[in-house]
Amino acid sequence: MRLRTASVPPLVLAGGVLTVGVGALYLTGVFLTGGEIESGTTVRGVDIGGLSRTEAVRTLDARLAAAGPRELTVRVGDRTATVDPRAAGIGYDAARTVDRAARNGSDPVGVVRGLFRTGGGEEEPVVRVDEAKTRATLEKLAKTLDQRVGEGAVGFTGARVRQIAPRPGRTLDVDAAVGTLRASFLRGATDEVTDLPAHETRPKVTEDEVRRAVRDFARPAVSAPVTLTADGRRITVAPAVLGEHLTMRPDGAGRLVPELDVRGLRTAPSVARSLAAVTTTPENAVLGLDGDRVVVTRDARTGVRITDKALGKAVLPLLTRSGGARAGEVAVERTRPEVTRDSAPRLGLKERMSSFTVHFERAAYRTKNIGRAAHLIDGSVVMPGETWSFNRTVGQRTEANGFGEGIMILGGEFTKAPGGGVSTMATTMYNAMFFAGVRPLEHGAHSFYIERYPEGREATVAWGSLDLRFANDSGHALYVRARATDTSVTVDFLGTRKYDEVRSVTGPRTRVTQPRHKVGTGEQCVPQTPLEGFDVTVQRVFYDGGREVRREPFRTHYTPRDEITCEPAR
């Protein structure tokens, strides 16, 4: 019996032969290369062909870093900066680079291909990125490269119009920039500028809007003066003055709208002079006495003023006009004074409530300072329920406010200081208030007693620390008259008496203490005579209908007034 052999298709036979052939070639390649990196393999010009993996890694570690860029130039918009790759955690990974080169030479196709070529060729290095360091570097860089959006704007320099072009804002995209920085390092071009990815913000105020604002408002606004008429007087505002106080601001929807600094405009010298000729402050009627009856000695004067709102309302519409249309009327407000010939009786200003006079020795500083304080106090009107303040009415005792240097008590001694002598005015005011029967809110006596004042019934003031204040609880308006001479000052309270009479009862001195002797030096030293210290209580007694209705005690403590002699400084 003959055995039959199955026939094999020619294609299968060919495939088998091919497989055996490739296998043979692979084995031959492995035998010839010995498993080393393929001959002729380079990485950025560093030859690692024929080396073992360990030798190749050592070679790249030593030489590859020098082949990389030492700094990268990056840009966001029109801002550039440089980055040190090493500080940013970016560098070559020698081990992974060798692994890739070895894989290319050890896969079957690579081995077989190596039998038919003369060299391994150039391999791309693998880049290592420490993301934490790279992100930190980019976040720091963003502080320099980020740009706020620049809105289009219109400005004025005098009568000249300035246009400011809009600029988009850009914010560095740190997440995306990590890969961009890696790619830039891999390219290795030191003269290349890499654009980093950024988020862009478009300005709301466009170039078209800037051009419109200039055309429709800015240029017409400063093209010529504007003329206002107020209470029959002309006020002319020059283009340069207008420009100094004009701005154009975005309205939130991308449109530039004009804004006039009216407060600044009215303080411009040329405008202020014109307004001063128009505006006046209201002046109360001046009251006098015919016996104890109040009379009007000078009529009141109505005040005229132009408000900021009225000035702005008049000026702004004229700015876009031309020729004679750049003229208009500004509304004025008329302010009636509190006290007039007609209102005085209705306010209850009909009689003298109290009067008090303090006499003093003639001295130039007293005449000046007491006279100035009396002038500032004279004509004060205190409506029912209101509070009067010495410091608020008189102001700080400075040379600019009309006061000079005088003698005052400071630290328990007489000394030279601005406003010395004003306590005489305070004492006179206090006693007029005392006998008018209105309610004291704040007052303080001198530290030691001064003989020309009634003991326990005197007052001193100090700017910023001690005031003289009272509340008008009389139920009617109160008017203060103050008159000073070279040797006296008198204060009258005019209004409606709440009580028939107010008297003062002074108690005995108690807790008497003796003064000491001191020697002072220097230009500020003032000689001082001795006087004992003591406590005293003064009763304010109110009478109504001929009988006593209540008493109010005021207790005062005086320290001894030490004797002081002055000697030249050594």
Short mmCIF file of N, CA, C and O in Angstrom, two decimals, residues 59-112:
data_model
loop_
_atom_site.label_atom_id
_atom_site.label_comp_id
_atom_site.label_asym_id
_atom_site.label_seq_id
_atom_site.Cartn_x
_atom_site.Cartn_y
_atom_site.Cartn_z
N THR A 59 27.71 58.82 29.76
CA THR A 59 28.17 59.77 28.75
C THR A 59 27.18 60.93 28.57
O THR A 59 27.56 62.10 28.53
N LEU A 60 25.87 60.61 28.50
CA LEU A 60 24.87 61.67 28.32
C LEU A 60 24.76 62.55 29.55
O LEU A 60 24.56 63.78 29.44
N ASP A 61 24.87 61.96 30.74
CA ASP A 61 24.82 62.76 31.97
C ASP A 61 25.93 63.80 31.98
O ASP A 61 25.75 64.93 32.44
N ALA A 62 27.10 63.39 31.44
CA ALA A 62 28.26 64.29 31.47
C ALA A 62 28.22 65.35 30.39
O ALA A 62 28.68 66.47 30.60
N ARG A 63 27.61 65.02 29.22
CA ARG A 63 27.75 65.93 28.08
C ARG A 63 26.45 66.51 27.54
O ARG A 63 26.48 67.53 26.84
N LEU A 64 25.34 65.88 27.84
CA LEU A 64 24.10 66.33 27.20
C LEU A 64 23.62 67.67 27.75
O LEU A 64 23.06 68.49 27.02
N ALA A 65 23.83 67.92 29.06
CA ALA A 65 23.35 69.18 29.65
C ALA A 65 23.94 70.38 28.94
O ALA A 65 23.28 71.41 28.76
N ALA A 66 25.22 70.27 28.52
CA ALA A 66 25.87 71.39 27.84
C ALA A 66 25.26 71.65 26.48
O ALA A 66 25.40 72.74 25.92
N ALA A 67 24.58 70.66 25.93
CA ALA A 67 23.98 70.82 24.60
C ALA A 67 22.63 71.52 24.66
O ALA A 67 22.10 71.94 23.62
N GLY A 68 22.04 71.64 25.87
CA GLY A 68 20.71 72.26 26.01
C GLY A 68 20.80 73.76 26.20
O GLY A 68 21.84 74.30 26.57
N PRO A 69 19.70 74.49 25.96
CA PRO A 69 19.69 75.95 26.13
C PRO A 69 19.81 76.34 27.60
O PRO A 69 19.21 75.72 28.46
N ARG A 70 20.62 77.37 27.88
CA ARG A 70 20.79 77.83 29.26
C ARG A 70 19.68 78.80 29.69
O ARG A 70 19.46 79.01 30.87
N GLU A 71 19.02 79.40 28.72
CA GLU A 71 17.89 80.26 29.05
C GLU A 71 16.91 80.27 27.88
O GLU A 71 17.30 80.09 26.72
N LEU A 72 15.65 80.43 28.22
CA LEU A 72 14.58 80.47 27.23
C LEU A 72 13.93 81.85 27.29
O LEU A 72 13.63 82.36 28.37
N THR A 73 13.72 82.45 26.12
CA THR A 73 13.03 83.73 26.05
C THR A 73 11.56 83.48 25.73
O THR A 73 11.24 82.81 24.75
N VAL A 74 10.69 84.00 26.61
CA VAL A 74 9.26 83.75 26.44
C VAL A 74 8.54 85.09 26.35
O VAL A 74 9.05 86.13 26.75
N ARG A 75 7.31 85.04 25.84
CA ARG A 75 6.57 86.27 25.62
C ARG A 75 5.07 86.04 25.86
O ARG A 75 4.54 84.99 25.51
N VAL A 76 4.43 87.06 26.46
CA VAL A 76 2.97 87.13 26.53
C VAL A 76 2.59 88.51 26.02
O VAL A 76 2.94 89.52 26.65
N GLY A 77 1.91 88.57 24.90
CA GLY A 77 1.59 89.87 24.30
C GLY A 77 2.86 90.56 23.88
O GLY A 77 3.67 90.02 23.13
N ASP A 78 3.09 91.78 24.39
CA ASP A 78 4.31 92.52 24.04
C ASP A 78 5.32 92.53 25.18
O ASP A 78 6.28 93.29 25.16
N ARG A 79 5.13 91.65 26.17
CA ARG A 79 6.06 91.57 27.28
C ARG A 79 6.88 90.29 27.19
O ARG A 79 6.33 89.22 26.94
N THR A 80 8.18 90.42 27.37
CA THR A 80 9.07 89.26 27.29
C THR A 80 9.80 89.08 28.62
O THR A 80 9.94 90.02 29.41
N ALA A 81 10.28 87.85 28.81
CA ALA A 81 11.08 87.52 30.00
C ALA A 81 11.93 86.32 29.67
O ALA A 81 11.73 85.65 28.63
N THR A 82 12.92 86.05 30.49
CA THR A 82 13.77 84.88 30.30
C THR A 82 13.55 83.89 31.44
O THR A 82 13.24 84.29 32.56
N VAL A 83 13.71 82.60 31.11
CA VAL A 83 13.50 81.53 32.07
C VAL A 83 14.76 80.67 32.12
O VAL A 83 15.29 80.28 31.07
N ASP A 84 15.25 80.38 33.31
CA ASP A 84 16.35 79.43 33.51
C ASP A 84 15.72 78.04 33.58
O ASP A 84 15.00 77.74 34.55
N PRO A 85 15.94 77.17 32.56
CA PRO A 85 15.29 75.86 32.56
C PRO A 85 15.57 75.04 33.81
O PRO A 85 14.70 74.35 34.32
N ARG A 86 16.83 75.12 34.29
CA ARG A 86 17.17 74.30 35.47
C ARG A 86 16.37 74.76 36.68
O ARG A 86 15.85 73.93 37.43
N ALA A 87 16.27 76.08 36.88
CA ALA A 87 15.50 76.58 38.01
C ALA A 87 14.03 76.24 37.86
O ALA A 87 13.31 76.10 38.85
N ALA A 88 13.58 76.07 36.60
CA ALA A 88 12.17 75.75 36.34
C ALA A 88 11.92 74.24 36.37
O ALA A 88 10.80 73.80 36.07
N GLY A 89 12.94 73.44 36.69
CA GLY A 89 12.74 72.00 36.79
C GLY A 89 12.67 71.30 35.44
O GLY A 89 12.05 70.24 35.32
N ILE A 90 13.30 71.86 34.41
CA ILE A 90 13.27 71.27 33.07
C ILE A 90 14.70 70.87 32.68
O ILE A 90 15.64 71.68 32.80
N GLY A 91 14.89 69.64 32.23
CA GLY A 91 16.20 69.18 31.80
C GLY A 91 16.08 67.87 31.02
O GLY A 91 14.99 67.32 30.84
N TYR A 92 17.22 67.35 30.54
CA TYR A 92 17.24 66.10 29.79
C TYR A 92 17.27 64.92 30.76
O TYR A 92 17.91 64.98 31.81
N ASP A 93 16.59 63.83 30.37
CA ASP A 93 16.58 62.59 31.15
C ASP A 93 17.44 61.58 30.41
O ASP A 93 17.02 60.94 29.43
N ALA A 94 18.71 61.44 30.86
CA ALA A 94 19.67 60.59 30.16
C ALA A 94 19.23 59.13 30.15
O ALA A 94 19.31 58.45 29.12
N ALA A 95 18.74 58.63 31.28
CA ALA A 95 18.38 57.22 31.37
C ALA A 95 17.25 56.87 30.42
O ALA A 95 17.32 55.87 29.69
N ARG A 96 16.22 57.70 30.37
CA ARG A 96 15.08 57.41 29.49
C ARG A 96 15.46 57.61 28.03
O ARG A 96 14.96 56.93 27.14
N THR A 97 16.39 58.53 27.78
CA THR A 97 16.86 58.73 26.41
C THR A 97 17.60 57.47 25.92
O THR A 97 17.39 57.01 24.79
N VAL A 98 18.46 56.91 26.78
CA VAL A 98 19.20 55.69 26.42
C VAL A 98 18.24 54.52 26.23
O VAL A 98 18.38 53.72 25.31
N ASP A 99 17.22 54.45 27.14
CA ASP A 99 16.23 53.38 27.01
C ASP A 99 15.55 53.44 25.65
O ASP A 99 15.36 52.41 24.99
N ARG A 100 15.21 54.64 25.20
CA ARG A 100 14.54 54.75 23.90
C ARG A 100 15.48 54.37 22.77
O ARG A 100 15.10 53.69 21.82
N ALA A 101 16.74 54.79 22.86
CA ALA A 101 17.70 54.45 21.82
C ALA A 101 17.93 52.94 21.77
O ALA A 101 18.02 52.33 20.70
N ALA A 102 17.98 52.32 22.97
CA ALA A 102 18.20 50.88 23.03
C ALA A 102 17.00 50.12 22.48
O ALA A 102 17.14 49.12 21.78
N ARG A 103 15.78 50.58 22.76
CA ARG A 103 14.58 49.92 22.23
C ARG A 103 14.55 49.99 20.72
O ARG A 103 14.21 49.03 20.05
N ASN A 104 14.92 51.12 20.19
CA ASN A 104 14.92 51.24 18.73
C ASN A 104 15.91 50.28 18.10
O ASN A 104 15.72 49.82 16.97
N GLY A 105 16.95 49.96 18.84
CA GLY A 105 17.95 49.05 18.27
C GLY A 105 17.73 47.61 18.63
O GLY A 105 18.43 46.73 18.14
N SER A 106 16.75 47.31 19.52
CA SER A 106 16.59 45.93 19.97
C SER A 106 15.30 45.28 19.50
O SER A 106 15.14 44.09 19.66
N ASP A 107 14.39 46.06 18.94
CA ASP A 107 13.19 45.38 18.43
C ASP A 107 13.56 44.66 17.14
O ASP A 107 14.52 45.03 16.45
N PRO A 108 12.87 43.56 16.77
CA PRO A 108 13.25 42.75 15.61
C PRO A 108 13.45 43.56 14.35
O PRO A 108 14.43 43.37 13.63
N VAL A 109 12.54 44.49 14.09
CA VAL A 109 12.67 45.28 12.86
C VAL A 109 13.92 46.12 12.91
O VAL A 109 14.66 46.24 11.94
N GLY A 110 14.15 46.76 14.14
CA GLY A 110 15.34 47.60 14.27
C GLY A 110 16.61 46.80 14.10
O GLY A 110 17.57 47.26 13.50
N VAL A 111 16.62 45.58 14.67
CA VAL A 111 17.84 44.75 14.56
C VAL A 111 18.11 44.39 13.11
O VAL A 111 19.23 44.50 12.61
N VAL A 112 17.05 43.95 12.42
CA VAL A 112 17.22 43.56 11.01
C VAL A 112 17.62 44.76 10.18
O VAL A 112 18.51 44.68 9.32
#
